Structures are given as structure tokens and as C-alpha cells.
Short mmCIF file of C-alpha atoms in Angstrom, two decimals:
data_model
loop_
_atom_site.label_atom_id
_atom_site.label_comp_id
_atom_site.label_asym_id
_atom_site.label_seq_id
_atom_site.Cartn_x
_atom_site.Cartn_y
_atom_site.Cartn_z
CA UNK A 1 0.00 0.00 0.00
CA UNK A 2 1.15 3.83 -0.45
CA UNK A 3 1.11 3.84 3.38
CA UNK A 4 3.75 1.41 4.10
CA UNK A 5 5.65 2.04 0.85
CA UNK A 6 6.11 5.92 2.62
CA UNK A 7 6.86 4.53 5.72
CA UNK A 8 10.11 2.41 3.85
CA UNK A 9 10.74 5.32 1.78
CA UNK A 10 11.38 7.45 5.10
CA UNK A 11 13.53 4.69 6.43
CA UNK A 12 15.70 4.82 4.02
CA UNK A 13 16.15 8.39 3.61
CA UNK A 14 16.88 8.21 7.34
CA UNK A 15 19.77 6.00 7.20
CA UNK A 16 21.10 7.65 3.68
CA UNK A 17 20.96 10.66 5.50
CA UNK A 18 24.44 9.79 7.16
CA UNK A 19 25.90 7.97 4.73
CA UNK A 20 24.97 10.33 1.49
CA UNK A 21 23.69 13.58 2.93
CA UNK A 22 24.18 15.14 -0.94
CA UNK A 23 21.03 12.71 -1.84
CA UNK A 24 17.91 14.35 -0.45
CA UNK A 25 14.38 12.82 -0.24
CA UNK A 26 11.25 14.48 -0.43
CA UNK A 27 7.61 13.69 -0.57
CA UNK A 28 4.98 15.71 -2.34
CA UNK A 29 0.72 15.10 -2.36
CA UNK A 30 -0.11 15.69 -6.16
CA UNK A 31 -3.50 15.94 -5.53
CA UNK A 32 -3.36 19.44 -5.43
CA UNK A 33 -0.40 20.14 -7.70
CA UNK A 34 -1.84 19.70 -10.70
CA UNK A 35 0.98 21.36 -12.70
CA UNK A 36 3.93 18.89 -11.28
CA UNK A 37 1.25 15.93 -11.91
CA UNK A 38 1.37 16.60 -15.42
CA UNK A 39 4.86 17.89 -15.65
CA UNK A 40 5.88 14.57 -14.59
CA UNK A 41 3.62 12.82 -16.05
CA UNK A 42 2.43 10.68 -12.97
CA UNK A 43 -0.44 8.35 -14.21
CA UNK A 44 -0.34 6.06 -10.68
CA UNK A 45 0.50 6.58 -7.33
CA UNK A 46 2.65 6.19 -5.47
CA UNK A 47 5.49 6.78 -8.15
CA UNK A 48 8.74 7.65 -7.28
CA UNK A 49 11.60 9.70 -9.39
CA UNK A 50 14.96 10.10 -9.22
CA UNK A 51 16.47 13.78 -10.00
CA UNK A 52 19.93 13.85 -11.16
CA UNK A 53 22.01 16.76 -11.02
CA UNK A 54 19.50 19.66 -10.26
CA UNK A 55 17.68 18.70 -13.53
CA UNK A 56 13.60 19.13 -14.00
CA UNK A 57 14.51 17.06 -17.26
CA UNK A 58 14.26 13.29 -18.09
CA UNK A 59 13.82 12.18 -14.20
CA UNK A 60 14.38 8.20 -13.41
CA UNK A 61 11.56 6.24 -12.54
CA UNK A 62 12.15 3.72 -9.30
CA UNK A 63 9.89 0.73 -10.49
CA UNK A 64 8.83 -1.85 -8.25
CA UNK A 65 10.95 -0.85 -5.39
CA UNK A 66 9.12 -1.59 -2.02
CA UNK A 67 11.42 -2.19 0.89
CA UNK A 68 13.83 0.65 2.50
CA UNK A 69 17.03 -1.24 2.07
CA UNK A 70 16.12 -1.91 -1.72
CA UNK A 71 15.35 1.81 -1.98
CA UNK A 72 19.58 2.31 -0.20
CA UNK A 73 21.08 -0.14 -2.78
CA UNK A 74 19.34 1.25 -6.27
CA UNK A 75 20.23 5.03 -4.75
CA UNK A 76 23.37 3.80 -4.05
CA UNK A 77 24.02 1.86 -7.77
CA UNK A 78 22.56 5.05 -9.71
CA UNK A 79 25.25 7.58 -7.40
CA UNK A 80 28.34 4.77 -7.94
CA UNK A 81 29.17 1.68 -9.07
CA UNK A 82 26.34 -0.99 -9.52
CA UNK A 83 28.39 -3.85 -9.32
CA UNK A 84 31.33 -5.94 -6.79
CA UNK A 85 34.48 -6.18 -8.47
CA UNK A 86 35.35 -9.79 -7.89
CA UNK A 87 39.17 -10.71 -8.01
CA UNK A 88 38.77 -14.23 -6.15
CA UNK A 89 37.03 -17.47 -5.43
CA UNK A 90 36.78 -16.45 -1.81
CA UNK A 91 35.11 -12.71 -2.71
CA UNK A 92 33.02 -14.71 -5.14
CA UNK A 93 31.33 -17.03 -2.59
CA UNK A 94 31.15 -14.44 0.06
CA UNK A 95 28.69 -12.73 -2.90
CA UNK A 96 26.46 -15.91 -3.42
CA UNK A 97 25.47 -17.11 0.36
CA UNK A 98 25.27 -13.44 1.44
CA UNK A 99 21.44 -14.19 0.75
CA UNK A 100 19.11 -15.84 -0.78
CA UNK A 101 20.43 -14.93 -4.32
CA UNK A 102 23.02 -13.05 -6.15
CA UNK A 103 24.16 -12.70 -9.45
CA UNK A 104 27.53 -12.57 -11.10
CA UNK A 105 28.95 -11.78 -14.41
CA UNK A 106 31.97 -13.71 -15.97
CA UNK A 107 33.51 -11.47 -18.75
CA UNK A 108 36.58 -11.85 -20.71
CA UNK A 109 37.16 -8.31 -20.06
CA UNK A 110 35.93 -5.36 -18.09
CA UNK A 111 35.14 -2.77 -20.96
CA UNK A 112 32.58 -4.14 -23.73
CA UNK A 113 29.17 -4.10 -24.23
CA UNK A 114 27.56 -7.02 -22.44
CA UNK A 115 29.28 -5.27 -18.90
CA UNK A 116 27.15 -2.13 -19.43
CA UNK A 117 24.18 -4.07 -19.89
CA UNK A 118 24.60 -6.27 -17.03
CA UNK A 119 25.98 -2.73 -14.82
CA UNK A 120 22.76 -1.25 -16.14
CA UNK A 121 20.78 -4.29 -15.17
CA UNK A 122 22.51 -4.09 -12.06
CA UNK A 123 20.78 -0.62 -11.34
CA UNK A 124 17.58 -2.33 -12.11
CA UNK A 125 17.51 -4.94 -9.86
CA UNK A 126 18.28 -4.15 -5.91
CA UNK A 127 16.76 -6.74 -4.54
CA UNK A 128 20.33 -8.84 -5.36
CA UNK A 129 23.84 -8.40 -5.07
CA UNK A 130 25.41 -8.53 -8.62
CA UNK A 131 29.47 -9.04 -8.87
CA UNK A 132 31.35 -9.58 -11.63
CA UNK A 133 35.06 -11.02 -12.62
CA UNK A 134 37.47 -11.11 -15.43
CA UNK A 135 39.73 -13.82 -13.30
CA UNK A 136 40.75 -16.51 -14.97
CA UNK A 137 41.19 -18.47 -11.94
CA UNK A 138 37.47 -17.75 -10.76
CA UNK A 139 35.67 -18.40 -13.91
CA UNK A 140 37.68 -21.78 -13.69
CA UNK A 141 36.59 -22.61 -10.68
CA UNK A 142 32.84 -22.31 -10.98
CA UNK A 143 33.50 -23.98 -14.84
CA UNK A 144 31.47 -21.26 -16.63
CA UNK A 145 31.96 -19.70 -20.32
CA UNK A 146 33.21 -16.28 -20.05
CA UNK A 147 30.65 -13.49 -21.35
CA UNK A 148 28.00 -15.03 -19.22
CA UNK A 149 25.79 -14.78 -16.02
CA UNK A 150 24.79 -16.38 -13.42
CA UNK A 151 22.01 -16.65 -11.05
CA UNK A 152 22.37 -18.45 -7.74
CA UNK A 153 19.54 -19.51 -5.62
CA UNK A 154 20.49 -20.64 -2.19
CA UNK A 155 24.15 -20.76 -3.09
CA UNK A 156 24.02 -23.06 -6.09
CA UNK A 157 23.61 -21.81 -9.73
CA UNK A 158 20.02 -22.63 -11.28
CA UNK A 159 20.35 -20.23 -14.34
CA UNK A 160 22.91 -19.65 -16.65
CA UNK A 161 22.85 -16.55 -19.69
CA UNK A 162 25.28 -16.12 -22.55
CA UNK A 163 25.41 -12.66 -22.89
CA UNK A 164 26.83 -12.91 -26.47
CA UNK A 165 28.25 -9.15 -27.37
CA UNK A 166 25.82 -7.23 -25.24
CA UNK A 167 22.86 -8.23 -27.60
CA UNK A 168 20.35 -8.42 -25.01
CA UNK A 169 18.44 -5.81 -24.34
CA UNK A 170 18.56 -4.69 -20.51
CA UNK A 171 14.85 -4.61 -20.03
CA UNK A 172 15.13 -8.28 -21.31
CA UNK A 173 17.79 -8.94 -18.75
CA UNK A 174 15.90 -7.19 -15.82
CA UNK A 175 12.53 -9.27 -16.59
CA UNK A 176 14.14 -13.06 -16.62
CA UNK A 177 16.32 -11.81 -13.46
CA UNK A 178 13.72 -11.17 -11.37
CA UNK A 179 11.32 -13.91 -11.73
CA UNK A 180 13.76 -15.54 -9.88
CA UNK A 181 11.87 -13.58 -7.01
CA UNK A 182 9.46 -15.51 -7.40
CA UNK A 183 8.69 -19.52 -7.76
CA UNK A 184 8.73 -21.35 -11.48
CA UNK A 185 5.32 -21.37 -10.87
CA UNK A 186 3.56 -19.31 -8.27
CA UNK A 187 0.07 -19.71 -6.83
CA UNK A 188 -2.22 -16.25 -6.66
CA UNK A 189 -3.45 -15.41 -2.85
CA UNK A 190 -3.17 -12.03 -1.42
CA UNK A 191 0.25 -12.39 -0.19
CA UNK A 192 1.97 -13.04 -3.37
CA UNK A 193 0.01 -10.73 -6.05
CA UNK A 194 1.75 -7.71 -4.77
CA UNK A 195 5.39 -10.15 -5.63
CA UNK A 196 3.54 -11.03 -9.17
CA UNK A 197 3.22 -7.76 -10.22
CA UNK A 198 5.94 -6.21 -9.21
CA UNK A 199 8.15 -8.38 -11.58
CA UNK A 200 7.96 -6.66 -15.51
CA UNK A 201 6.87 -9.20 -17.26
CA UNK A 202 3.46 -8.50 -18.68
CA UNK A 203 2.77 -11.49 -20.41
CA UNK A 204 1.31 -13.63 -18.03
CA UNK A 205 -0.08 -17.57 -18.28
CA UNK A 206 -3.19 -18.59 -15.64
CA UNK A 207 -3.71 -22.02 -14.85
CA UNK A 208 -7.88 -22.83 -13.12
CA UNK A 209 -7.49 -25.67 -11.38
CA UNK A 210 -8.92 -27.07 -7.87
CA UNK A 211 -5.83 -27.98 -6.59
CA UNK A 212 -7.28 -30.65 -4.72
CA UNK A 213 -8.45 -32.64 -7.57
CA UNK A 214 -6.79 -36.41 -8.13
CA UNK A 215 -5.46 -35.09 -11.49
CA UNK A 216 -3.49 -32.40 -10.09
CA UNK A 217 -0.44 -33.30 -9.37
CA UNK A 218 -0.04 -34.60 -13.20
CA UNK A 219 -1.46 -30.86 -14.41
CA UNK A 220 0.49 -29.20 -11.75
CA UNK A 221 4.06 -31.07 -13.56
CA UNK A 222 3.15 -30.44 -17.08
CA UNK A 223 2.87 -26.69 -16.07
CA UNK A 224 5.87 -26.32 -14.32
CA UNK A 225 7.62 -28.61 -16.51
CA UNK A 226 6.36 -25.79 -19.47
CA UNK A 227 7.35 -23.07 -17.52
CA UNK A 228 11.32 -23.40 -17.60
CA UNK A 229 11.75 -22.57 -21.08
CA UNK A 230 9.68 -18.82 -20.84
CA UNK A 231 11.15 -17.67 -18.03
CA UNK A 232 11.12 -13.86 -18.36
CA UNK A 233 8.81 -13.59 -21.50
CA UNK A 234 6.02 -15.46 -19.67
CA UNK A 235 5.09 -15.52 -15.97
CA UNK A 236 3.58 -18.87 -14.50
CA UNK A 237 0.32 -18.40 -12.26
CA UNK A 238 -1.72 -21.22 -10.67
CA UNK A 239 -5.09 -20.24 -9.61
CA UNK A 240 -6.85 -22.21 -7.45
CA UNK A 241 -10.63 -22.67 -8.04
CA UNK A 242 -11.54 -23.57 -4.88
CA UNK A 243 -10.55 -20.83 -3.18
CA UNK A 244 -13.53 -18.00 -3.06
CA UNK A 245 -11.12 -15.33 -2.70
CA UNK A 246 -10.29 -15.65 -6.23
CA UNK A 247 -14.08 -15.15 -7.25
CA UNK A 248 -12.83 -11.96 -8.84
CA UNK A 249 -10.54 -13.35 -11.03
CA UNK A 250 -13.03 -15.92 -12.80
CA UNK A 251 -15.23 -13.30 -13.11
CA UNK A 252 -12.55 -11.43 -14.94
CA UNK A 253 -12.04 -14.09 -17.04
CA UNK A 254 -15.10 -15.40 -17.26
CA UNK A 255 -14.61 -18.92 -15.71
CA UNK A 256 -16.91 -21.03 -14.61
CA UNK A 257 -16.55 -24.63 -12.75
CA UNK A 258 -17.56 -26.57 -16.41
CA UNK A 259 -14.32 -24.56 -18.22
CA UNK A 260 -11.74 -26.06 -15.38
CA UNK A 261 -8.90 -27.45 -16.12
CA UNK A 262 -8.37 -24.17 -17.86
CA UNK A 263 -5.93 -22.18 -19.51
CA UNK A 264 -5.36 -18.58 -20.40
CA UNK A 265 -2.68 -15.78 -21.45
CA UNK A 266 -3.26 -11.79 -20.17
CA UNK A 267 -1.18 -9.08 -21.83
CA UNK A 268 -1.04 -6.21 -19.02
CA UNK A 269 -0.69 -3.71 -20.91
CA UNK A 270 -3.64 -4.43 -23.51
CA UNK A 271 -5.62 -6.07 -20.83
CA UNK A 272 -5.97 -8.96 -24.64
CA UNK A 273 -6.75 -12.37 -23.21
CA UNK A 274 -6.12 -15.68 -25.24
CA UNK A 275 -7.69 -19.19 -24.17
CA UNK A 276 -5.30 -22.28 -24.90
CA UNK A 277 -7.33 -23.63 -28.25
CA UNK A 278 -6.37 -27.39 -26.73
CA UNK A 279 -8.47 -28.74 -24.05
CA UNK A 280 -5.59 -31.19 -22.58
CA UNK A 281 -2.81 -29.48 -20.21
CA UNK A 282 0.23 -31.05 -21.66
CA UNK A 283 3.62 -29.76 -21.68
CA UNK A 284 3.57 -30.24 -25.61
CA UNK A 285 0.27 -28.38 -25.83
CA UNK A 286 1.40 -25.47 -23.42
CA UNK A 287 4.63 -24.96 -25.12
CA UNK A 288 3.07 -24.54 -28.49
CA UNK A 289 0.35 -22.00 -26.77
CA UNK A 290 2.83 -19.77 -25.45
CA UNK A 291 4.92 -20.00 -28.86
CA UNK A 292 2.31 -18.92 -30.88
CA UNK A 293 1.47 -16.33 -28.55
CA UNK A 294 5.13 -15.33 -28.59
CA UNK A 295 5.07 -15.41 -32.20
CA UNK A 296 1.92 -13.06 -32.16
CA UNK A 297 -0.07 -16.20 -33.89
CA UNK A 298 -2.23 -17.05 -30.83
CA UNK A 299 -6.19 -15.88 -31.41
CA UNK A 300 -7.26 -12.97 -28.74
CA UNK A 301 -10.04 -14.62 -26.71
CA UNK A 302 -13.35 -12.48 -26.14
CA UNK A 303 -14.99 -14.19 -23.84
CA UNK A 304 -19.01 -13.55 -24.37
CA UNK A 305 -22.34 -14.21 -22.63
CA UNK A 306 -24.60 -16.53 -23.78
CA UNK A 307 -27.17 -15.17 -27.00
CA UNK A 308 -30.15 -14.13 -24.41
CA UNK A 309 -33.07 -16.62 -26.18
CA UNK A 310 -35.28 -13.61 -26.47
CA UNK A 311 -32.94 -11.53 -28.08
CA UNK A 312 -34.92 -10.50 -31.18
CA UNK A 313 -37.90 -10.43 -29.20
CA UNK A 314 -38.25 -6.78 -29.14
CA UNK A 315 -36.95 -3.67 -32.13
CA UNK A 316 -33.88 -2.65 -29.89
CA UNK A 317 -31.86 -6.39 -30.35
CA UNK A 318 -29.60 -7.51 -27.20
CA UNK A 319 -26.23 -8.31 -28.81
CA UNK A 320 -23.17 -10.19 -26.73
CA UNK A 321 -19.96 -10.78 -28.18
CA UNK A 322 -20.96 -14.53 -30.05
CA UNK A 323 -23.93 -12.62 -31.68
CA UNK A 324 -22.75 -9.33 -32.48
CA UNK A 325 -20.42 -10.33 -35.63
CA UNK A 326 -22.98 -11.67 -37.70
CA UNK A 327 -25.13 -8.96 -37.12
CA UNK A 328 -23.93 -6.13 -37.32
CA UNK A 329 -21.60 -7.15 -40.00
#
């Protein structure tokens, strides 16, 4: 909420205050600054924007930045440098079970392209510690091809990205990165919606399911099983249909008990929904969904009411989305 995300925000200006006193913080109530609000631009609230060097111009948004110690670090890695230099084996492993993840960079060298986009990422992402290394001796040790990166979960690695020449866009970077916030697949409730959308990826695959049926646990693998190869172009969500908190979110999608097992894509940004045109929840039929949907191929899904029976009844016709094609056009 805005309440606690002030609260954080006031934390960490408090304990910045000592260690940067050149970065100030300050707090303003558009609501009755019109002029800033559209100055700025500011379409939701809270937002938060970073001024650099006195300058009204081009401010930097601070996206999905929640907790006061997150708010310290991506200060901190816009004001200096975003990343650990990392010279040994030792350093390296003092980076990785520091928490629950980190991220490092193995580079041939210090100066090309893929090292600003993974410094820039860097900036992006302060919920991790990101180090990287040009030492022979350290790549050597933890066996990986230079010009890559690593993301370690609990101290071992459990993704590995060829960065190529600095091809990959940063945004691209920053999306698969942070899923690793999350579970492969993660189940909507209250708690963890907030952690959904707070990772940018907008595409985003729903799963209705009770999960207490006896074919579950078979669904449950095929999805997960699916999931590992869209990691940061498509997020996972189970939903479970049994739960009534999640009336809401049938409604929005126009569920009902007969459709379960069901499947369905949301773009975020368009709000277009697509249904999975295959009934069965198979890894084969789930990969080839999210491919086409990739690909731009997949069929938007407009999910429609019923055709009311006495819908030509009367000289003003009731039209719903299966009826309206055919007559209007």
C-alpha cells in the first residue's frame, strides 16, 4: 500500500541521511499540484523519481521498489558503481550465500558491451547483489563460459545466460532476473500478487485448477515442466478454483466450474486475453500455446455471454460478443 511504501521510503532516507547527505528525499501530495502531476507525467500513485544533477529534465523512474534497504542499494548503484568487483574465489562465494540470491557476471574483459548491460541491469535490480570477474582463476573454478551470467539460488547456480556481445536488451535482462523472485510457478493469494506484479513481465499464463483434484499433481508437472523454457517472456500463475477469494478473477475471465482445467494468457498492458485452443494441459500443448502467442499467432479470446433466447424479441436487439459479428456485420 502507499502507506507502508512511505513509511520504507522514510527509512531509508533516514539511514542515507548519514551515509549520502548530498542525496535528499522528499515527498509531495499531487492531488493538489496539478501542474507537477502533469509535468511529470504521474499516471499512478505512489510513483517515485529520481532527480539527477538539479535537472527538471528526463527524471528516473524507481519501479517496483518496495522495501527501504532496496530503496539504499538502487540510490546507491545510480550515485556509484552498480556492481562488486570480484578478483577471487573467496570474494566470489562471500557474494552468493550473502542471501538468498546473487548474481555474477563472468567477462573476458571489463570494458565491452555485455558489462554495461549487465551494470545497467545491475541498477535495475536491488533486490540482489550482482558481482562480476574477469579472473581466470574464478571463472575456472565455478567452470562457466566467459561473457556469461549467473544466477544463484540458495548458493548453487540454477540459471545460466550467454550474454553474447551485449545483444540483449537490458529490459530483457531485468525481466528473466527477477522472476527468480518468485517460484517457477507461483500460486495467486493475497500475499503473493503484490510479488507477481511487481516483476515486468506483462505477459502472463493462468492455470484454473482445484488444486485438490486427483489429477493435479499430473497438471500441476506439465505446467511447471512448461514453464522453464519462458522464463522472463512469460510468468507462470496457478489459480486455485476452490478458493472463493479468487471469485474476482473468474469473473474477470469469465470462468466457470464446467471450463476447469483451464488455460489462459493476459497481456497487461492491452488487458488482450487468449484461451489455450487445446483442451488437454500437456507440456507439448502449453509450449506450443505460449509460442504462438510469442510469435503473435495465438487468437485474442473475447470471452461472451450466452445469446439471451429472447434476443430479437423486441426492435432494440440484445447483442453479446458470439452474436454481435454476424449482425452487425
Amino acid at each position: 500500500s502507499s502507506q507502508n511504501l512511505s513509511e520504507e521510503f522514510a527509512e531509508a532516507a533516514r539511514q542515507l541521511k548519514k551515509e549520502a547527505p548530498r542525496i535528499q528525499f522528499g515527498k509531495m501530495d499531487v492531488t493538489h499540484q496539478h501542474d507537477l502531476r502533469k509535468e511529470f507525467n504521474i499516471q499512478a500513485f505512489p510513483t517515485v523519481k529520481f532527480f539527477v544533477n538539479g535537472s527538471r529534465e528526463d527524471p528516473i523512474d524507481c519501479k517496483g521498489v518496495r522495501k527501504a534497504s532496496a530503496f539504499i542499494t538502487w540510490v546507491k548503484r545510480r550515485t556509484g558503481p552498480s556492481t562488486v568487483l570480484i578478483n577471487s574465489t573467496d570474494q566470489a562465494e562471500a557474494i552468493i550465500k550473502a542471501g538468498d540470491l546473487a548474481v555474477i557476471g563472468f567477462f573476458r574483459e571489463l570494458h565491452t558491451g555485455s558489462v554495461e548491460v549487465f551494470s545497467e541491469t545491475a541498477r535495475d535490480v536491488p533486490e540482489m547483489p550482482f558481482g562480476m570477474t574477469a579472473s581466470e582463476d574464478v571463472c575456472a573454478d565455478y567452470g562457466v563460459q566467459r561473457n556469461s551470467l549467473v544466477v544463484f539460488k540458495e548458493g548453487k547456480p540454477v540459471h545460466n545466460e550467454v550474454l553474447g556481445d551485449g545483444r540483449q536488451s537490458r529490459l530483457g535482462l531485468t525481466r528473466l532476473i527477477k522472476t527468480f523472485t518468485l517460484d517457477l510457478v507461483t500460486e495467486y493469494n493475497i500475499e503473493t500478487s503484490v510479488k507477481i506484479f511487481d516483476v515486468p513481465v506483462e505477459n502472463h499464463i493462468l492455470l484454473f485448477t482445484p488444486v485438490n483434484s486427483e489429477t493435479f499433481s499430473e497438471i500441476y508437472e506439465n505446467y511447471q515442466s512448461a514453464a522453464a523454457g519462458f522464463r522472463g517472456k512469460i510468468l507462470f500463475v496457478l489459480v486455485d478454483t476452490n478458493e472463493a477469494r479468487n471469485g474476482r478473477i473468474f469473473e474477470y475471465f469469465r470462468i466457470r466450474d464446467i471450463d476447469v482445467p483451464a488455460v489462459r494468457i493476459l497481456n497487461l498492458t492491452s488487458e488482450a486475453r487468449y484461451k489455450m485452443p487445446a483442451d488437454e494441459v500437456t507440456v507439448e500443448n502449453l509450449k506450443e500455446f505460449c509460442q504462438s502467442y510469442l510469435n503473435g499467432k495465438a487468437k485474442q479470446h473475447l470471452p461472451s455471454e450466452e445469446i439471451p433466447q429472447d434476443w430479437d424479441k423486441m426492435p432494440v436487439k440484445v447483442l453479446v460478443g458470439k452474436n454481435f459479428n454476424s449482425i452487425i456485420f
